[in-house]
PDB file of C-alpha atoms in Angstrom:
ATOM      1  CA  UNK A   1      10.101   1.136  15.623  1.00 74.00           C
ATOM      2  CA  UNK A   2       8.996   4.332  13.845  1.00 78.00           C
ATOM      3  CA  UNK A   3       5.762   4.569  12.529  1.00 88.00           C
ATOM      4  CA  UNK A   4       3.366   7.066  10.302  1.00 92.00           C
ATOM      5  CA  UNK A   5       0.141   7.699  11.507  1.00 94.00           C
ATOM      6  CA  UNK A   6      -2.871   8.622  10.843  1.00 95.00           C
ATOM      7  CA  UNK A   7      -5.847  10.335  12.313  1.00 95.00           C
ATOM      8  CA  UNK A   8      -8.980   9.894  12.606  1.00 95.00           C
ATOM      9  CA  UNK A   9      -9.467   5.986  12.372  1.00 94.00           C
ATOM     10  CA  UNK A  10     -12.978   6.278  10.865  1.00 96.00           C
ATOM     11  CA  UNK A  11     -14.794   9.591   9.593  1.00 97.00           C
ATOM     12  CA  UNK A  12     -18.472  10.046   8.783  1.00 98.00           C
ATOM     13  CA  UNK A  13     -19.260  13.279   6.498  1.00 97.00           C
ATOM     14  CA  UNK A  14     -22.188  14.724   4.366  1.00 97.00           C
ATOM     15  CA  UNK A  15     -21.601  14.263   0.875  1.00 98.00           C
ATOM     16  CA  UNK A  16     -20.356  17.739   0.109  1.00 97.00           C
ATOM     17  CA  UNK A  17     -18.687  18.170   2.999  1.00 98.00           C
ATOM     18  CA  UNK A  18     -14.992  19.341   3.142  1.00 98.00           C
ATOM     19  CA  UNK A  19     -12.513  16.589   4.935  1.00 98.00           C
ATOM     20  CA  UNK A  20      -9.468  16.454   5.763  1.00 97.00           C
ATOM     21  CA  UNK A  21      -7.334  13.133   6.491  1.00 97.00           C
ATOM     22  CA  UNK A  22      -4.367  13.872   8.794  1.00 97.00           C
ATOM     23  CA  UNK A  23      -1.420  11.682   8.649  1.00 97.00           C
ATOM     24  CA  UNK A  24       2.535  12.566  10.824  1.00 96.00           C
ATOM     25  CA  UNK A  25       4.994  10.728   8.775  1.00 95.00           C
ATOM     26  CA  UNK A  26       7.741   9.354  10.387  1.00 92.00           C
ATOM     27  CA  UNK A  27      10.400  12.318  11.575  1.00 89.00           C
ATOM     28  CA  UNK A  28      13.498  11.623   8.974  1.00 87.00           C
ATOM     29  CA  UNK A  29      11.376  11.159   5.719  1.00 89.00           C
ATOM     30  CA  UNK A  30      11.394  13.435   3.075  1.00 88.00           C
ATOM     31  CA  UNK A  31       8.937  12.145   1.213  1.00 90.00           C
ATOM     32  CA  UNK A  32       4.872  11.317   0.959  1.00 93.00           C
ATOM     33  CA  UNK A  33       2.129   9.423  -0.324  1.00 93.00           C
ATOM     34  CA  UNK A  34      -1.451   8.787  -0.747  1.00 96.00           C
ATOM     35  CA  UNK A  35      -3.147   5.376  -1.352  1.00 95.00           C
ATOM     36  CA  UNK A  36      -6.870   4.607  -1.208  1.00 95.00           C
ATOM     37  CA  UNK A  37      -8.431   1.528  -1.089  1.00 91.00           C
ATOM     38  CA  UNK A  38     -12.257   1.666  -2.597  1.00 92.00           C
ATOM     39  CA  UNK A  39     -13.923  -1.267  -1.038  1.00 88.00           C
ATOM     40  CA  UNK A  40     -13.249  -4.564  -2.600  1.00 83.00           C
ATOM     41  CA  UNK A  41     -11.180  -2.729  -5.103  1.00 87.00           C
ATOM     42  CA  UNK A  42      -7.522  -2.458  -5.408  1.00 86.00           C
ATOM     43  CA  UNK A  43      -5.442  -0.107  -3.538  1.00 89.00           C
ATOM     44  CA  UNK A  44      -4.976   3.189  -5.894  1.00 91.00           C
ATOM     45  CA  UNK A  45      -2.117   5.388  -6.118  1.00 91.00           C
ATOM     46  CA  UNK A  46      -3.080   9.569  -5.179  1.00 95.00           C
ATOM     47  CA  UNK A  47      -0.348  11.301  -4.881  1.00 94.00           C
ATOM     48  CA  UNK A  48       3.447  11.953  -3.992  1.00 91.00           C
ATOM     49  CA  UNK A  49       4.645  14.811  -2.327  1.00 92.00           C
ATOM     50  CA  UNK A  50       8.124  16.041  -2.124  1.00 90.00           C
ATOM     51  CA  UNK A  51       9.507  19.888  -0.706  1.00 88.00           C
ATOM     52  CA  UNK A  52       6.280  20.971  -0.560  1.00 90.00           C
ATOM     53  CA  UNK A  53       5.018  19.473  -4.140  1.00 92.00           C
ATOM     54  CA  UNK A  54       3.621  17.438  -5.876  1.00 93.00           C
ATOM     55  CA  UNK A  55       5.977  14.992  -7.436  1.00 89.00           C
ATOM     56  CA  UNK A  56       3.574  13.420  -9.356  1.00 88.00           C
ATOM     57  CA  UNK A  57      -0.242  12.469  -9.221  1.00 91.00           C
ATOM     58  CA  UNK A  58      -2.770   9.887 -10.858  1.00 91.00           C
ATOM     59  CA  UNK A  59      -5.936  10.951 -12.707  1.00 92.00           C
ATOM     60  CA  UNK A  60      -8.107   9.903  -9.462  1.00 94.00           C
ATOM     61  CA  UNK A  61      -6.666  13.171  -8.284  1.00 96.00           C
ATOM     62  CA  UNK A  62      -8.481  15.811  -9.280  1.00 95.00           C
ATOM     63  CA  UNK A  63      -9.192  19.720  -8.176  1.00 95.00           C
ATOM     64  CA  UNK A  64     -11.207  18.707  -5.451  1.00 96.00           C
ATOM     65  CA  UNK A  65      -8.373  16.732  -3.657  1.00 98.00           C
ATOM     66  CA  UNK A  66      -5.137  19.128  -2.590  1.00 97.00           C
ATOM     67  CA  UNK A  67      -2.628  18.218  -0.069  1.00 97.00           C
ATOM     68  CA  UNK A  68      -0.498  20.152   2.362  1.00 95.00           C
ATOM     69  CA  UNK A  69       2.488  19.879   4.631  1.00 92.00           C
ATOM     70  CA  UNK A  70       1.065  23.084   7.247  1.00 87.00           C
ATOM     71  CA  UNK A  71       3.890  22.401   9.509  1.00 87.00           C
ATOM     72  CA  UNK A  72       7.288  20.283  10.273  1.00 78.00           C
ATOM     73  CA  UNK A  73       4.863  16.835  10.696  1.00 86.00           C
ATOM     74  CA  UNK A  74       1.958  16.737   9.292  1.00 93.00           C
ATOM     75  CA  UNK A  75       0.751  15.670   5.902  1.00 96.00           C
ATOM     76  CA  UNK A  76      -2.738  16.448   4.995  1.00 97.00           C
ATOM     77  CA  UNK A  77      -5.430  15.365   2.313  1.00 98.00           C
ATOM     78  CA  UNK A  78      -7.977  17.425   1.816  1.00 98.00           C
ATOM     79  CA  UNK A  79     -11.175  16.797  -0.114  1.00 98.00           C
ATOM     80  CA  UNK A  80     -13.003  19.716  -1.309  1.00 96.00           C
ATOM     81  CA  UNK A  81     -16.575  18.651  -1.475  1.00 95.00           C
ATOM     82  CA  UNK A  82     -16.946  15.118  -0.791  1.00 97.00           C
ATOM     83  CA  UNK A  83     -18.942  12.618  -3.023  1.00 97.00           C
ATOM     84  CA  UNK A  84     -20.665   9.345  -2.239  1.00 97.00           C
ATOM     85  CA  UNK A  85     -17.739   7.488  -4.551  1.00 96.00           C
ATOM     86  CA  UNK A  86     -15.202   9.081  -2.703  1.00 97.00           C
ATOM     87  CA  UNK A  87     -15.623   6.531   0.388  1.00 98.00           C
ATOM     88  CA  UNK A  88     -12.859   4.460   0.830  1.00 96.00           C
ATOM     89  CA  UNK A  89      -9.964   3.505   3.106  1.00 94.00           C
ATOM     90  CA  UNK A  90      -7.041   6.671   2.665  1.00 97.00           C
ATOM     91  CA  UNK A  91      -3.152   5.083   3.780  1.00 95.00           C
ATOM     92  CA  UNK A  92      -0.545   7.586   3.883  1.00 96.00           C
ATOM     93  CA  UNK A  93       2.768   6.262   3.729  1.00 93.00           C
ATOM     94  CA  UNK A  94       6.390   8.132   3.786  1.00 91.00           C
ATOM     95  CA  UNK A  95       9.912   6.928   2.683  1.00 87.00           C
ATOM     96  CA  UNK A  96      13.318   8.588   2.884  1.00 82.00           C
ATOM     97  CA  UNK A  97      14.277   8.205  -0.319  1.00 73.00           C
ATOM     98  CA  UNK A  98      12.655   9.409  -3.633  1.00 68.00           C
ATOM     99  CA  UNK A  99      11.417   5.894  -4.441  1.00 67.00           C
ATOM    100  CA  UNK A 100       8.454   3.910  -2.898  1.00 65.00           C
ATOM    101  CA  UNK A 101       9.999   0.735  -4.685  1.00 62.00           C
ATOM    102  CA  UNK A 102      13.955   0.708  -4.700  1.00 65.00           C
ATOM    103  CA  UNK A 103      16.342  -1.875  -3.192  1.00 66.00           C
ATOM    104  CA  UNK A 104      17.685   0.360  -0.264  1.00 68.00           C
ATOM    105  CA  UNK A 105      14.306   1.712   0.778  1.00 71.00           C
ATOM    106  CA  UNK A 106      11.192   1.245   2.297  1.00 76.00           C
ATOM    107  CA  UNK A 107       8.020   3.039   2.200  1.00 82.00           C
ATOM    108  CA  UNK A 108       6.457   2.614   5.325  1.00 87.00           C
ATOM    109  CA  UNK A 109       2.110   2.832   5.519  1.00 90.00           C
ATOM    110  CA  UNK A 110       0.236   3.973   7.856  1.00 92.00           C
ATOM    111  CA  UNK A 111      -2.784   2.385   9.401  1.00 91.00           C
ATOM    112  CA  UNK A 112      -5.643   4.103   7.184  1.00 93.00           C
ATOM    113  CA  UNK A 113      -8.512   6.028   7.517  1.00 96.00           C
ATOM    114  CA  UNK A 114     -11.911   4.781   6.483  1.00 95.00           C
ATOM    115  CA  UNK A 115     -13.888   7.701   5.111  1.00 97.00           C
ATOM    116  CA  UNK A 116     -17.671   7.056   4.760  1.00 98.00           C
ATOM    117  CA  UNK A 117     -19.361   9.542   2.749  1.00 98.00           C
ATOM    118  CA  UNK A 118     -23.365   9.277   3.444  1.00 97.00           C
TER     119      UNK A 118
ATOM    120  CA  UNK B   1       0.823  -0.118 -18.101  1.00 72.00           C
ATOM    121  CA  UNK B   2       1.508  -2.106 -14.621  1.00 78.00           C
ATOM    122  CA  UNK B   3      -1.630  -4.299 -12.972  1.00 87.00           C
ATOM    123  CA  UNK B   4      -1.145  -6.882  -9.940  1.00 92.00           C
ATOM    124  CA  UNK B   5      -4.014  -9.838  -9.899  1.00 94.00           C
ATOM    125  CA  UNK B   6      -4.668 -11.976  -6.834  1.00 95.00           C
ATOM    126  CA  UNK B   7      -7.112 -14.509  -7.687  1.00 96.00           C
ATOM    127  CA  UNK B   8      -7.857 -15.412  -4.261  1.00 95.00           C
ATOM    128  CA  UNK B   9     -10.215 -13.182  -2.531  1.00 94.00           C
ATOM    129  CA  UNK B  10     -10.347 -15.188   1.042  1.00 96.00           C
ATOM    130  CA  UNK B  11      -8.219 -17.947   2.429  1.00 97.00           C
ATOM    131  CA  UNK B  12      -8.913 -20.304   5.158  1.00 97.00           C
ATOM    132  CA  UNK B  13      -5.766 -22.332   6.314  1.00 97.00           C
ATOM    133  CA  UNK B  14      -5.725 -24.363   9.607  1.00 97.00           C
ATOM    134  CA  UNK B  15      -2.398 -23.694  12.012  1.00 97.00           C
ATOM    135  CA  UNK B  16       0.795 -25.275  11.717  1.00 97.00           C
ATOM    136  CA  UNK B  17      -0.393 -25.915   7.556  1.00 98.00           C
ATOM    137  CA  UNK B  18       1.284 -24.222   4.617  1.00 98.00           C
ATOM    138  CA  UNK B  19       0.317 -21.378   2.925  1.00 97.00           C
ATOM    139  CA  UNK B  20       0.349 -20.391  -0.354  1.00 98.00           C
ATOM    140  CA  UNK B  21      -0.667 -17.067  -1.537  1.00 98.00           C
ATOM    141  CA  UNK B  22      -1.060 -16.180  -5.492  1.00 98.00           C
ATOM    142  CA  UNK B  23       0.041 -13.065  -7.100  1.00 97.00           C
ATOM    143  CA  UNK B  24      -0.005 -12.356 -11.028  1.00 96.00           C
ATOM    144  CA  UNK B  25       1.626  -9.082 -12.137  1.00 93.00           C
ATOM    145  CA  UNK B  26       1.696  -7.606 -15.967  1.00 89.00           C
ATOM    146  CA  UNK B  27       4.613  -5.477 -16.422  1.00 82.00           C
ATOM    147  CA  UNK B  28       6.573  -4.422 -19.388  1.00 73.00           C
ATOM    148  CA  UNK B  29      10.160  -4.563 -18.426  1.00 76.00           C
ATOM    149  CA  UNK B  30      11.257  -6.654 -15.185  1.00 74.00           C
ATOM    150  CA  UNK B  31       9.849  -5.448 -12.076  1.00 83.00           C
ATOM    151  CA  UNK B  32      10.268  -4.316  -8.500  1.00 86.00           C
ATOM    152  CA  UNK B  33       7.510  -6.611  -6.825  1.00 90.00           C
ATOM    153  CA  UNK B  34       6.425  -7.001  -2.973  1.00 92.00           C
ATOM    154  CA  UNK B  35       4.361  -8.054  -0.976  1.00 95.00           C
ATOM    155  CA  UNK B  36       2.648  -6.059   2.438  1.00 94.00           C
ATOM    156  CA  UNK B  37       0.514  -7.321   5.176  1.00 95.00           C
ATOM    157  CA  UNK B  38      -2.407  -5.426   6.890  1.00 91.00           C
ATOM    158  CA  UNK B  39      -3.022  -6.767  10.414  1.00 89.00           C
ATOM    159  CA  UNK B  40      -6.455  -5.461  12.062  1.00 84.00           C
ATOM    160  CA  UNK B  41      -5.919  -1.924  12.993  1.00 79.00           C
ATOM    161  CA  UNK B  42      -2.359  -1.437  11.587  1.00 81.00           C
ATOM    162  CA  UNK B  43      -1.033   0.134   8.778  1.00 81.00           C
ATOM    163  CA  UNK B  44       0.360  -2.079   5.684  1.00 86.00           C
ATOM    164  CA  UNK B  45       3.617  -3.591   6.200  1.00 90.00           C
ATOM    165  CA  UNK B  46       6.696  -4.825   4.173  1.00 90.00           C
ATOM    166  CA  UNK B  47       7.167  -8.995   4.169  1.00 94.00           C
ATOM    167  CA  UNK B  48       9.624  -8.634   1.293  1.00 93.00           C
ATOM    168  CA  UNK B  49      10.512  -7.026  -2.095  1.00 90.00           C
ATOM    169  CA  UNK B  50      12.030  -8.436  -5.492  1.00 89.00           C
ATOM    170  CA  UNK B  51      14.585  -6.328  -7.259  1.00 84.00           C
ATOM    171  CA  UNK B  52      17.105  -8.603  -9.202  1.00 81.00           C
ATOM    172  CA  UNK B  53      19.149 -11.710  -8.259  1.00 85.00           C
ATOM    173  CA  UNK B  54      18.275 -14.851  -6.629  1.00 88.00           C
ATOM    174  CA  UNK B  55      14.229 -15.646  -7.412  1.00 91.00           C
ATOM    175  CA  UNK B  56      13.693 -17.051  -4.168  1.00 96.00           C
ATOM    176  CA  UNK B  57      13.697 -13.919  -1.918  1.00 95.00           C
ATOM    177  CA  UNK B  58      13.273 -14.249   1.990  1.00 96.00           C
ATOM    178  CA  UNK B  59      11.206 -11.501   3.882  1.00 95.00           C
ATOM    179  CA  UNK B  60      10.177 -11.343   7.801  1.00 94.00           C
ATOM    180  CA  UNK B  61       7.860 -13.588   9.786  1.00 95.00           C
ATOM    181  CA  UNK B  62       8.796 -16.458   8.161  1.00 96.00           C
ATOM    182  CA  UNK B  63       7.344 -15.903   4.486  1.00 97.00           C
ATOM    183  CA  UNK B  64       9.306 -16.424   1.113  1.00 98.00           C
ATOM    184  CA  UNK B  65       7.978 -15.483  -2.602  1.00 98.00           C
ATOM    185  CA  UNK B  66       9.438 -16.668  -5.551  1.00 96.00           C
ATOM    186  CA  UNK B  67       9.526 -14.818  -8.613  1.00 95.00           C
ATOM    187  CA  UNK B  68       8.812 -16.522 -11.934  1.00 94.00           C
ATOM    188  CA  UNK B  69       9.488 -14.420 -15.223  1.00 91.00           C
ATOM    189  CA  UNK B  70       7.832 -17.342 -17.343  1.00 92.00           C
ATOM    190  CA  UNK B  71       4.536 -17.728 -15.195  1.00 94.00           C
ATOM    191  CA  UNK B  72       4.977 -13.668 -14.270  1.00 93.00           C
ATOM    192  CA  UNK B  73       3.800 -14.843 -10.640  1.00 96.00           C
ATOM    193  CA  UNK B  74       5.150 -13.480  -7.330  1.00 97.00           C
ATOM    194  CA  UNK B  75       3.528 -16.429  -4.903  1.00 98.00           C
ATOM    195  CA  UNK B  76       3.708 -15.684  -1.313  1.00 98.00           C
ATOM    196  CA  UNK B  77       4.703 -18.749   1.017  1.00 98.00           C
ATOM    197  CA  UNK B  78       4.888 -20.073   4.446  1.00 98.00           C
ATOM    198  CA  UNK B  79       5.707 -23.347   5.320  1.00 97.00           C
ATOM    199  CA  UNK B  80       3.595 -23.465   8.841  1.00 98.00           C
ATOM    200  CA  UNK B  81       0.809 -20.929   9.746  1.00 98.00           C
ATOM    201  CA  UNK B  82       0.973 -19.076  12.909  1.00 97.00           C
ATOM    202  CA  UNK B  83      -2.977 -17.801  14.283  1.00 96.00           C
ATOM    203  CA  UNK B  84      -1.401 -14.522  14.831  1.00 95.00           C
ATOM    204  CA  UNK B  85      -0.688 -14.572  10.252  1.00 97.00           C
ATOM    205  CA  UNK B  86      -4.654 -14.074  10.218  1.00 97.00           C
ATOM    206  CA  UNK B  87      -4.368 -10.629   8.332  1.00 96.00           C
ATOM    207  CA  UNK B  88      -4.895  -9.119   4.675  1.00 95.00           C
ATOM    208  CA  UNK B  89      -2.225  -9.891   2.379  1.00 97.00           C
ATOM    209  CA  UNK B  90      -1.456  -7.415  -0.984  1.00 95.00           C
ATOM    210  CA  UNK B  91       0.800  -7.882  -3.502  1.00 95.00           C
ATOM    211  CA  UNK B  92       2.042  -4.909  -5.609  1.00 92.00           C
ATOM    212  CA  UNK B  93       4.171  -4.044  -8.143  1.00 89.00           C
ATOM    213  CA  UNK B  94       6.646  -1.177  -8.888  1.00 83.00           C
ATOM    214  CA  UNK B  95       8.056   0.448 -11.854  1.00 68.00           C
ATOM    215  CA  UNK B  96      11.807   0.074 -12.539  1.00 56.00           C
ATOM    216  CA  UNK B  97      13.567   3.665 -11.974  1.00 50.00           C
ATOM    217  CA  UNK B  98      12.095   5.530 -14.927  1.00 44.00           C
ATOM    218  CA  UNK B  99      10.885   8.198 -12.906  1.00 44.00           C
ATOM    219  CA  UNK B 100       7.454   6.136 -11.797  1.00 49.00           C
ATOM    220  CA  UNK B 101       7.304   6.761  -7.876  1.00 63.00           C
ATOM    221  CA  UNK B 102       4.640   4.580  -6.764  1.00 78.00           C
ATOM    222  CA  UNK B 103       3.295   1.376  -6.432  1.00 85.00           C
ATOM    223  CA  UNK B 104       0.424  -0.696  -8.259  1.00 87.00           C
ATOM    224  CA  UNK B 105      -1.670  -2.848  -5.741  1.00 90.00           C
ATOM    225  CA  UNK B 106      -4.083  -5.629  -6.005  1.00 92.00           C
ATOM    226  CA  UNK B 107      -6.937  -6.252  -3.988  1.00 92.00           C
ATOM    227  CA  UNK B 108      -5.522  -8.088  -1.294  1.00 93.00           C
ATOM    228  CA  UNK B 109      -6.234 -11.897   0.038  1.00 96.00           C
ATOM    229  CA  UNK B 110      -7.913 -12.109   3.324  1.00 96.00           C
ATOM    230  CA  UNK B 111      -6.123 -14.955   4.727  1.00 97.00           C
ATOM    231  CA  UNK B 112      -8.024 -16.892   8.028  1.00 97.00           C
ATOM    232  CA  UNK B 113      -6.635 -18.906  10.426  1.00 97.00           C
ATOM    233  CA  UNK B 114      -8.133 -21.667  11.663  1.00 96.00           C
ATOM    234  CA  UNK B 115      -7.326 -23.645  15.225  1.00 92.00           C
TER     235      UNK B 115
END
């Protein structure tokens, strides 16, 4: 069964430190997303992604979060300069069609990466 | 605006038993609503989705959610427990197609599984 995922499992950074979160969607999918989970907190909506845009974004996204597609299969988030509130578990998840929640589609997640900012 | 409550922060259930999981949603219009399950290690996965039709909605693994407009609940249910269901459980909650491409989450149920 196809599957996104996402590397590393766990990161450790300096706050202020640059990271990025690396994520290979599966092959066919056209389009991305960014979740975070903020321990014991609900899982937020970042960002969609779509022909090498943003589709749309929430206000957690600010200038100091950017994402990229470098090459035909990876999806990146990148934090700038990384603050203490900025730990939290990162999914990426990708779906075919231009809808995370429609009856003929799927959005499938990967399997996270905790980010611990110290 | 869209928000997903689960009351239930941990669940302990003992095998073979029922489970019910709770799931309150606030949502303007009708909604798209599913639930996903987080095993240890993986990445969150579709049980099943509610667009429009029957209430009672069947997803994988054995689990079944009805959807009730008057109560605005999504409940997650299996009849029997299985040790390997031990996993997070979110509910979440998705705009009709007004141009709203992603998904509002609550904060999961940790569900246990007892022998």
């Amino acid at each position: 069964e196809p599957e996104v995922t996402q590397t590393p499992s766990h990161q450790v950074t300096q706050m202020g430190q640059e990271v990025i979160l690396r994520c290979v969607p599966i092959s066919n999918h056209l389009y991305f997303y960014w979740y975070r989970q903020i321990l014991g907190q609900k899982v937020e909506f970042l960002v969609s992604f779509y022909n090498n845009e943003i589709s749309e974004k929430s206000e957690i996204f600010d200038d100091q979060f950017s994402v990229e597609r470098p090459d035909g299969s990876n999806f990146t988030l990148k934090i700038r300069s990384t603050k203490l509130e900025d730990s939290a578990m990162y999914f990426c998840a990708s779906s075919q069609l231009d809808r995370m929640s429609a009856e003929d589609t799927e959005a499938f997640f990967g399997q996270g990466t905790r980010l611990t900012v110290v | 605006a869209q928000s997903v409550t689960q009351p239930d922060i941990h669940i302990t259930v003992s095998e073979g038993a029922s489970l019910e999981l709770r799931c309150n949603y606030s949502y303007g219009a009708t909604p798209y609503l599913f639930w996903y399950v987080q095993s240890p290690g993986q990445g969150l996965q579709l049980l099943l989705k509610y667009f429009s039709g029957d209430t009672l909605v069947q997803g994988i693994k054995g689990f079944e959610a009805e959807f009730k407009r008057s109560q605005s609940s999504f409940n997650l249910r299996k009849p029997s427990v299985h040790w390997s269901d031990a996993a997070e459980y979110f509910c979440a909650v998705g705009a009709q197609a007004t141009g709203a491409n992603n998904l509002f989450f609550g904060t999961g149920t940790r569900l246990t599984v007892i022998p």
